[in-house]
Structure formats: structure tokens, C-alpha cells
Amino acid sequence: MLEAAVILACQEAAVVEAIEYFDVDGVTAAAIFSDMQSKGPNISTKGAHALAATHADYRHESEMVYRRDGRCVTINLTVSLTLTYQIPRWADEAEASEAVRNWWNRIIERIWAHERGHAQIAREGAAELQDALLSVPSAANCDDLRSDLRRTMQRIIAKEIEPRQRQFDIENRLAVDVSAR
């Protein structure tokens, strides 16, 4: 009976989004781009910076109960996803030419489109996590089940979601023309 409750209590992953802006300066496309490269989110241990980033934080919650046979099961399992976008905000727009303002509008639109692609992969990943966690079998005790859930979540993120995010970046690199003045 409790195993049926796990399926009935399944919900879609809850998603929360937040935006963190970082200011960039310049009145030419080249100066703005250079500032984005130096102030953008740090994406490696070697100090490399991206033009923008989307961070996904996955969490799960559930109740654990013992069945009549003494095994521990999860009920009311939910996965939540917090997406945090780090996006440039141009500080010198009023001082720049119309051509540079038009360039900025195009590049920020492309940046948002790229980051929304990462967000979609994260949302799909949250649904996969939900399914995977719901399929974790009962355990002899709740500590073991908690460990099984944690390992399953870590495995799905490391072996499935993160590789898709990296592949998305490889296939969708932003080429930037900085000739607008």
C-alpha cells in the first residue's frame, strides 16, 4: 500500500529562478565585451570567465516510513530546482552610440537565449531526478535509504545532467562581433 502512495504523492519539480546582475562598462562594443570577459562569472579554477552563467541547485525532500515488513520507503518525495542566472548589466548605455546600443540589445538577447537553454536542460534534469529517486527501492533502514537517494542524485547530476550542459556549451558557443562603435 505504501509503495502506491509514493507514486500518487509524486509532484513535478518545483522551480525557483533568481537573477544576479554584474555591471559592465564601456561605450564601444569592444570595451563592453572586454569588461564582460573580465567581470563575468568565474567558470574554472584557472580564472576563466564566462559572459553569463546559469547555476542549478537541485534538492530533494521526502518523508521516510517503515512498512509492515520493516523496510524503509520514501513518501511525498519532491525535487526542487533553484536556477540562478548571472547576467551582465550595461552601466554606460546612455553614453554610447545607437549602433553600440543596438549591438548590446542583440548580444544580451543571445545571452539570454543561451542561458534559457541551460535552464531547460536543468528543468529536464530535475524531472529525471524525480523519476530516478522515486525508483530507488526500499532499504533495510532509513539511513541506508537516505544514502541511496543521495548517491542516486549525485550520479544523475554528474553522469547525465552536467555532461549535457557541457555539450550544450560546445554546440552553442556565442560568437561575438565587437565591431560596433
PDB file of C-alpha atoms in Angstrom:
ATOM      1  CA  MET A   1       0.000   0.000   0.000  1.00  0.00           C
ATOM      2  CA  LEU A   2       2.788   2.489   0.814  1.00  0.00           C
ATOM      3  CA  GLU A   3       4.554   1.845  -2.484  1.00  0.00           C
ATOM      4  CA  ALA A   4       1.407   3.052  -4.262  1.00  0.00           C
ATOM      5  CA  ALA A   5       1.473   6.171  -2.073  1.00  0.00           C
ATOM      6  CA  VAL A   6       4.930   7.017  -3.417  1.00  0.00           C
ATOM      7  CA  ILE A   7       3.585   7.155  -6.956  1.00  0.00           C
ATOM      8  CA  LEU A   8       0.433   9.068  -6.007  1.00  0.00           C
ATOM      9  CA  ALA A   9       2.403  11.626  -3.998  1.00  0.00           C
ATOM     10  CA  CYS A  10       4.751  12.374  -6.883  1.00  0.00           C
ATOM     11  CA  GLN A  11       4.760  16.008  -7.938  1.00  0.00           C
ATOM     12  CA  GLU A  12       6.555  17.902 -10.634  1.00  0.00           C
ATOM     13  CA  ALA A  13       9.803  19.509  -9.540  1.00  0.00           C
ATOM     14  CA  ALA A  14       9.363  22.976  -8.042  1.00  0.00           C
ATOM     15  CA  VAL A  15      11.471  25.606  -9.824  1.00  0.00           C
ATOM     16  CA  VAL A  16      12.602  28.936  -8.385  1.00  0.00           C
ATOM     17  CA  GLU A  17      14.509  31.444 -10.529  1.00  0.00           C
ATOM     18  CA  ALA A  18      16.732  34.328  -9.456  1.00  0.00           C
ATOM     19  CA  ILE A  19      18.825  36.830 -11.415  1.00  0.00           C
ATOM     20  CA  GLU A  20      22.148  38.244 -10.253  1.00  0.00           C
ATOM     21  CA  TYR A  21      23.434  41.097 -12.379  1.00  0.00           C
ATOM     22  CA  PHE A  22      27.011  42.225 -12.711  1.00  0.00           C
ATOM     23  CA  ASP A  23      27.702  45.679 -14.134  1.00  0.00           C
ATOM     24  CA  VAL A  24      29.838  46.116 -17.211  1.00  0.00           C
ATOM     25  CA  ASP A  25      31.244  49.383 -18.519  1.00  0.00           C
ATOM     26  CA  GLY A  26      32.260  50.783 -21.882  1.00  0.00           C
ATOM     27  CA  VAL A  27      30.965  52.842 -24.773  1.00  0.00           C
ATOM     28  CA  THR A  28      32.244  50.625 -27.598  1.00  0.00           C
ATOM     29  CA  ALA A  29      31.332  47.027 -28.251  1.00  0.00           C
ATOM     30  CA  ALA A  30      34.971  46.006 -27.809  1.00  0.00           C
ATOM     31  CA  ALA A  31      35.226  47.750 -24.417  1.00  0.00           C
ATOM     32  CA  ILE A  32      31.940  46.277 -23.193  1.00  0.00           C
ATOM     33  CA  PHE A  33      32.892  42.791 -24.355  1.00  0.00           C
ATOM     34  CA  SER A  34      36.292  43.061 -22.691  1.00  0.00           C
ATOM     35  CA  ASP A  35      34.643  44.133 -19.438  1.00  0.00           C
ATOM     36  CA  MET A  36      32.163  41.233 -19.659  1.00  0.00           C
ATOM     37  CA  GLN A  37      35.067  38.825 -20.104  1.00  0.00           C
ATOM     38  CA  SER A  38      36.866  40.165 -17.042  1.00  0.00           C
ATOM     39  CA  LYS A  39      33.848  40.621 -14.742  1.00  0.00           C
ATOM     40  CA  GLY A  40      31.693  37.687 -15.840  1.00  0.00           C
ATOM     41  CA  PRO A  41      31.093  34.598 -13.727  1.00  0.00           C
ATOM     42  CA  ASN A  42      34.218  32.603 -12.932  1.00  0.00           C
ATOM     43  CA  ILE A  43      33.810  29.258 -14.670  1.00  0.00           C
ATOM     44  CA  SER A  44      37.069  27.469 -13.943  1.00  0.00           C
ATOM     45  CA  THR A  45      39.776  27.051 -11.383  1.00  0.00           C
ATOM     46  CA  LYS A  46      42.117  28.769 -13.858  1.00  0.00           C
ATOM     47  CA  GLY A  47      40.263  32.077 -13.597  1.00  0.00           C
ATOM     48  CA  ALA A  48      38.379  31.903 -16.901  1.00  0.00           C
ATOM     49  CA  HIS A  49      35.221  33.999 -17.034  1.00  0.00           C
ATOM     50  CA  ALA A  50      32.005  33.485 -18.989  1.00  0.00           C
ATOM     51  CA  LEU A  51      29.796  36.215 -20.431  1.00  0.00           C
ATOM     52  CA  ALA A  52      26.949  34.885 -18.255  1.00  0.00           C
ATOM     53  CA  ALA A  53      26.038  31.719 -16.370  1.00  0.00           C
ATOM     54  CA  THR A  54      23.127  29.679 -15.106  1.00  0.00           C
ATOM     55  CA  HIS A  55      23.625  27.763 -11.883  1.00  0.00           C
ATOM     56  CA  ALA A  56      21.301  24.898 -10.984  1.00  0.00           C
ATOM     57  CA  ASP A  57      20.868  23.778  -7.383  1.00  0.00           C
ATOM     58  CA  TYR A  58      18.924  20.508  -7.049  1.00  0.00           C
ATOM     59  CA  ARG A  59      17.431  19.380  -3.746  1.00  0.00           C
ATOM     60  CA  HIS A  60      15.046  16.663  -2.697  1.00  0.00           C
ATOM     61  CA  GLU A  61      12.777  16.210   0.257  1.00  0.00           C
ATOM     62  CA  SER A  62      10.762  13.239   1.350  1.00  0.00           C
ATOM     63  CA  GLU A  63       9.300  11.544   4.333  1.00  0.00           C
ATOM     64  CA  MET A  64      10.564   8.115   5.257  1.00  0.00           C
ATOM     65  CA  VAL A  65       8.447   5.478   6.901  1.00  0.00           C
ATOM     66  CA  TYR A  66       8.807   1.828   7.753  1.00  0.00           C
ATOM     67  CA  ARG A  67       6.453  -0.629   6.058  1.00  0.00           C
ATOM     68  CA  ARG A  68       4.931  -3.560   7.903  1.00  0.00           C
ATOM     69  CA  ASP A  69       7.742  -5.757   6.594  1.00  0.00           C
ATOM     70  CA  GLY A  70      10.257  -3.490   8.400  1.00  0.00           C
ATOM     71  CA  ARG A  71      11.764  -1.914   5.282  1.00  0.00           C
ATOM     72  CA  CYS A  72      12.108   1.859   4.916  1.00  0.00           C
ATOM     73  CA  VAL A  73      10.412   3.644   1.987  1.00  0.00           C
ATOM     74  CA  THR A  74      10.032   7.261   0.869  1.00  0.00           C
ATOM     75  CA  ILE A  75       6.710   9.024   0.596  1.00  0.00           C
ATOM     76  CA  ASN A  76       5.869  12.512  -0.637  1.00  0.00           C
ATOM     77  CA  LEU A  77       9.175  12.821  -2.458  1.00  0.00           C
ATOM     78  CA  THR A  78       9.728  16.130  -4.247  1.00  0.00           C
ATOM     79  CA  VAL A  79      12.661  17.569  -6.142  1.00  0.00           C
ATOM     80  CA  SER A  80      13.228  21.310  -6.170  1.00  0.00           C
ATOM     81  CA  LEU A  81      15.416  23.293  -8.523  1.00  0.00           C
ATOM     82  CA  THR A  82      16.806  26.761  -7.937  1.00  0.00           C
ATOM     83  CA  LEU A  83      18.103  28.435 -11.096  1.00  0.00           C
ATOM     84  CA  THR A  84      20.357  31.445 -10.610  1.00  0.00           C
ATOM     85  CA  TYR A  85      21.203  33.442 -13.722  1.00  0.00           C
ATOM     86  CA  GLN A  86      24.313  35.634 -13.663  1.00  0.00           C
ATOM     87  CA  ILE A  87      23.750  38.227 -16.381  1.00  0.00           C
ATOM     88  CA  PRO A  88      25.675  41.360 -17.418  1.00  0.00           C
ATOM     89  CA  ARG A  89      24.018  44.753 -16.994  1.00  0.00           C
ATOM     90  CA  TRP A  90      25.440  47.594 -19.059  1.00  0.00           C
ATOM     91  CA  ALA A  91      26.104  50.715 -16.997  1.00  0.00           C
ATOM     92  CA  ASP A  92      27.109  53.191 -19.758  1.00  0.00           C
ATOM     93  CA  GLU A  93      24.217  52.757 -22.200  1.00  0.00           C
ATOM     94  CA  ALA A  94      23.211  56.440 -22.169  1.00  0.00           C
ATOM     95  CA  GLU A  95      26.717  57.484 -23.260  1.00  0.00           C
ATOM     96  CA  ALA A  96      27.042  55.108 -26.217  1.00  0.00           C
ATOM     97  CA  SER A  97      26.117  55.455 -29.872  1.00  0.00           C
ATOM     98  CA  GLU A  98      22.930  53.975 -31.294  1.00  0.00           C
ATOM     99  CA  ALA A  99      24.988  51.342 -33.124  1.00  0.00           C
ATOM    100  CA  VAL A 100      26.515  50.154 -29.839  1.00  0.00           C
ATOM    101  CA  ARG A 101      23.116  50.178 -28.098  1.00  0.00           C
ATOM    102  CA  ASN A 102      21.752  48.035 -30.946  1.00  0.00           C
ATOM    103  CA  TRP A 103      24.757  45.709 -30.619  1.00  0.00           C
ATOM    104  CA  TRP A 104      24.092  45.415 -26.877  1.00  0.00           C
ATOM    105  CA  ASN A 105      20.425  44.568 -27.430  1.00  0.00           C
ATOM    106  CA  ARG A 106      21.392  41.800 -29.855  1.00  0.00           C
ATOM    107  CA  ILE A 107      24.116  40.340 -27.635  1.00  0.00           C
ATOM    108  CA  ILE A 108      22.030  40.404 -24.444  1.00  0.00           C
ATOM    109  CA  GLU A 109      19.181  38.715 -26.322  1.00  0.00           C
ATOM    110  CA  ARG A 110      21.581  35.989 -27.465  1.00  0.00           C
ATOM    111  CA  ILE A 111      22.998  35.629 -23.955  1.00  0.00           C
ATOM    112  CA  TRP A 112      19.500  35.184 -22.510  1.00  0.00           C
ATOM    113  CA  ALA A 113      18.603  32.643 -25.200  1.00  0.00           C
ATOM    114  CA  HIS A 114      21.753  30.677 -24.360  1.00  0.00           C
ATOM    115  CA  GLU A 115      21.105  30.749 -20.611  1.00  0.00           C
ATOM    116  CA  ARG A 116      17.475  29.690 -21.149  1.00  0.00           C
ATOM    117  CA  GLY A 117      18.880  26.652 -22.972  1.00  0.00           C
ATOM    118  CA  HIS A 118      20.842  25.751 -19.839  1.00  0.00           C
ATOM    119  CA  ALA A 119      17.729  26.309 -17.732  1.00  0.00           C
ATOM    120  CA  GLN A 120      15.732  23.926 -19.922  1.00  0.00           C
ATOM    121  CA  ILE A 121      18.364  21.228 -19.515  1.00  0.00           C
ATOM    122  CA  ALA A 122      18.253  21.788 -15.733  1.00  0.00           C
ATOM    123  CA  ARG A 123      14.442  21.520 -15.691  1.00  0.00           C
ATOM    124  CA  GLU A 124      14.583  18.286 -17.662  1.00  0.00           C
ATOM    125  CA  GLY A 125      17.260  17.080 -15.246  1.00  0.00           C
ATOM    126  CA  ALA A 126      15.051  17.850 -12.259  1.00  0.00           C
ATOM    127  CA  ALA A 127      12.285  15.717 -13.790  1.00  0.00           C
ATOM    128  CA  GLU A 128      14.805  12.907 -14.389  1.00  0.00           C
ATOM    129  CA  LEU A 129      15.971  13.184 -10.788  1.00  0.00           C
ATOM    130  CA  GLN A 130      12.392  12.975  -9.577  1.00  0.00           C
ATOM    131  CA  ASP A 131      11.824   9.793 -11.609  1.00  0.00           C
ATOM    132  CA  ALA A 132      15.138   8.250 -10.551  1.00  0.00           C
ATOM    133  CA  LEU A 133      14.616   8.990  -6.862  1.00  0.00           C
ATOM    134  CA  LEU A 134      11.105   7.559  -6.971  1.00  0.00           C
ATOM    135  CA  SER A 135      12.540   4.331  -8.372  1.00  0.00           C
ATOM    136  CA  VAL A 136      15.057   3.856  -5.549  1.00  0.00           C
ATOM    137  CA  PRO A 137      13.948   0.653  -3.822  1.00  0.00           C
ATOM    138  CA  SER A 138      13.150   0.313  -0.153  1.00  0.00           C
ATOM    139  CA  ALA A 139      16.043  -0.273   2.221  1.00  0.00           C
ATOM    140  CA  ALA A 140      16.640  -2.200   5.417  1.00  0.00           C
ATOM    141  CA  ASN A 141      16.723   1.077   7.335  1.00  0.00           C
ATOM    142  CA  CYS A 142      16.115   4.767   6.662  1.00  0.00           C
ATOM    143  CA  ASP A 143      19.781   5.777   6.963  1.00  0.00           C
ATOM    144  CA  ASP A 144      20.621   3.386   4.122  1.00  0.00           C
ATOM    145  CA  LEU A 145      17.728   4.718   2.056  1.00  0.00           C
ATOM    146  CA  ARG A 146      18.854   8.303   2.664  1.00  0.00           C
ATOM    147  CA  SER A 147      22.344   7.341   1.431  1.00  0.00           C
ATOM    148  CA  ASP A 148      20.882   5.577  -1.612  1.00  0.00           C
ATOM    149  CA  LEU A 149      18.861   8.677  -2.510  1.00  0.00           C
ATOM    150  CA  ARG A 150      21.905  10.944  -2.135  1.00  0.00           C
ATOM    151  CA  ARG A 151      24.111   8.662  -4.263  1.00  0.00           C
ATOM    152  CA  THR A 152      21.413   8.379  -6.953  1.00  0.00           C
ATOM    153  CA  MET A 153      21.041  12.149  -7.091  1.00  0.00           C
ATOM    154  CA  GLN A 154      24.807  12.717  -7.298  1.00  0.00           C
ATOM    155  CA  ARG A 155      25.161  10.084 -10.031  1.00  0.00           C
ATOM    156  CA  ILE A 156      22.379  11.525 -12.213  1.00  0.00           C
ATOM    157  CA  ILE A 157      23.767  15.064 -11.886  1.00  0.00           C
ATOM    158  CA  ALA A 158      27.389  14.049 -12.567  1.00  0.00           C
ATOM    159  CA  LYS A 159      26.815  11.479 -15.293  1.00  0.00           C
ATOM    160  CA  GLU A 160      23.761  12.801 -17.099  1.00  0.00           C
ATOM    161  CA  ILE A 161      22.849  16.429 -16.431  1.00  0.00           C
ATOM    162  CA  GLU A 162      26.299  18.053 -16.241  1.00  0.00           C
ATOM    163  CA  PRO A 163      27.574  16.349 -19.428  1.00  0.00           C
ATOM    164  CA  ARG A 164      24.503  17.640 -21.298  1.00  0.00           C
ATOM    165  CA  GLN A 165      25.225  21.147 -20.005  1.00  0.00           C
ATOM    166  CA  ARG A 166      28.831  20.933 -21.216  1.00  0.00           C
ATOM    167  CA  GLN A 167      27.730  19.570 -24.598  1.00  0.00           C
ATOM    168  CA  PHE A 168      25.226  22.413 -24.919  1.00  0.00           C
ATOM    169  CA  ASP A 169      28.052  24.918 -24.403  1.00  0.00           C
ATOM    170  CA  ILE A 170      30.209  23.194 -27.025  1.00  0.00           C
ATOM    171  CA  GLU A 171      27.378  23.185 -29.566  1.00  0.00           C
ATOM    172  CA  ASN A 172      26.127  26.701 -28.768  1.00  0.00           C
ATOM    173  CA  ARG A 173      29.176  28.901 -28.354  1.00  0.00           C
ATOM    174  CA  LEU A 174      28.462  32.590 -28.690  1.00  0.00           C
ATOM    175  CA  ALA A 175      30.459  34.207 -31.465  1.00  0.00           C
ATOM    176  CA  VAL A 176      30.631  37.928 -30.760  1.00  0.00           C
ATOM    177  CA  ASP A 177      31.317  40.623 -33.343  1.00  0.00           C
ATOM    178  CA  VAL A 178      32.713  43.656 -31.495  1.00  0.00           C
ATOM    179  CA  SER A 179      32.984  45.992 -34.488  1.00  0.00           C
ATOM    180  CA  ALA A 180      30.072  48.261 -33.441  1.00  0.00           C
ATOM    181  CA  ARG A 181      31.303  51.700 -32.434  1.00  0.00           C
TER     182      ARG A 181
END
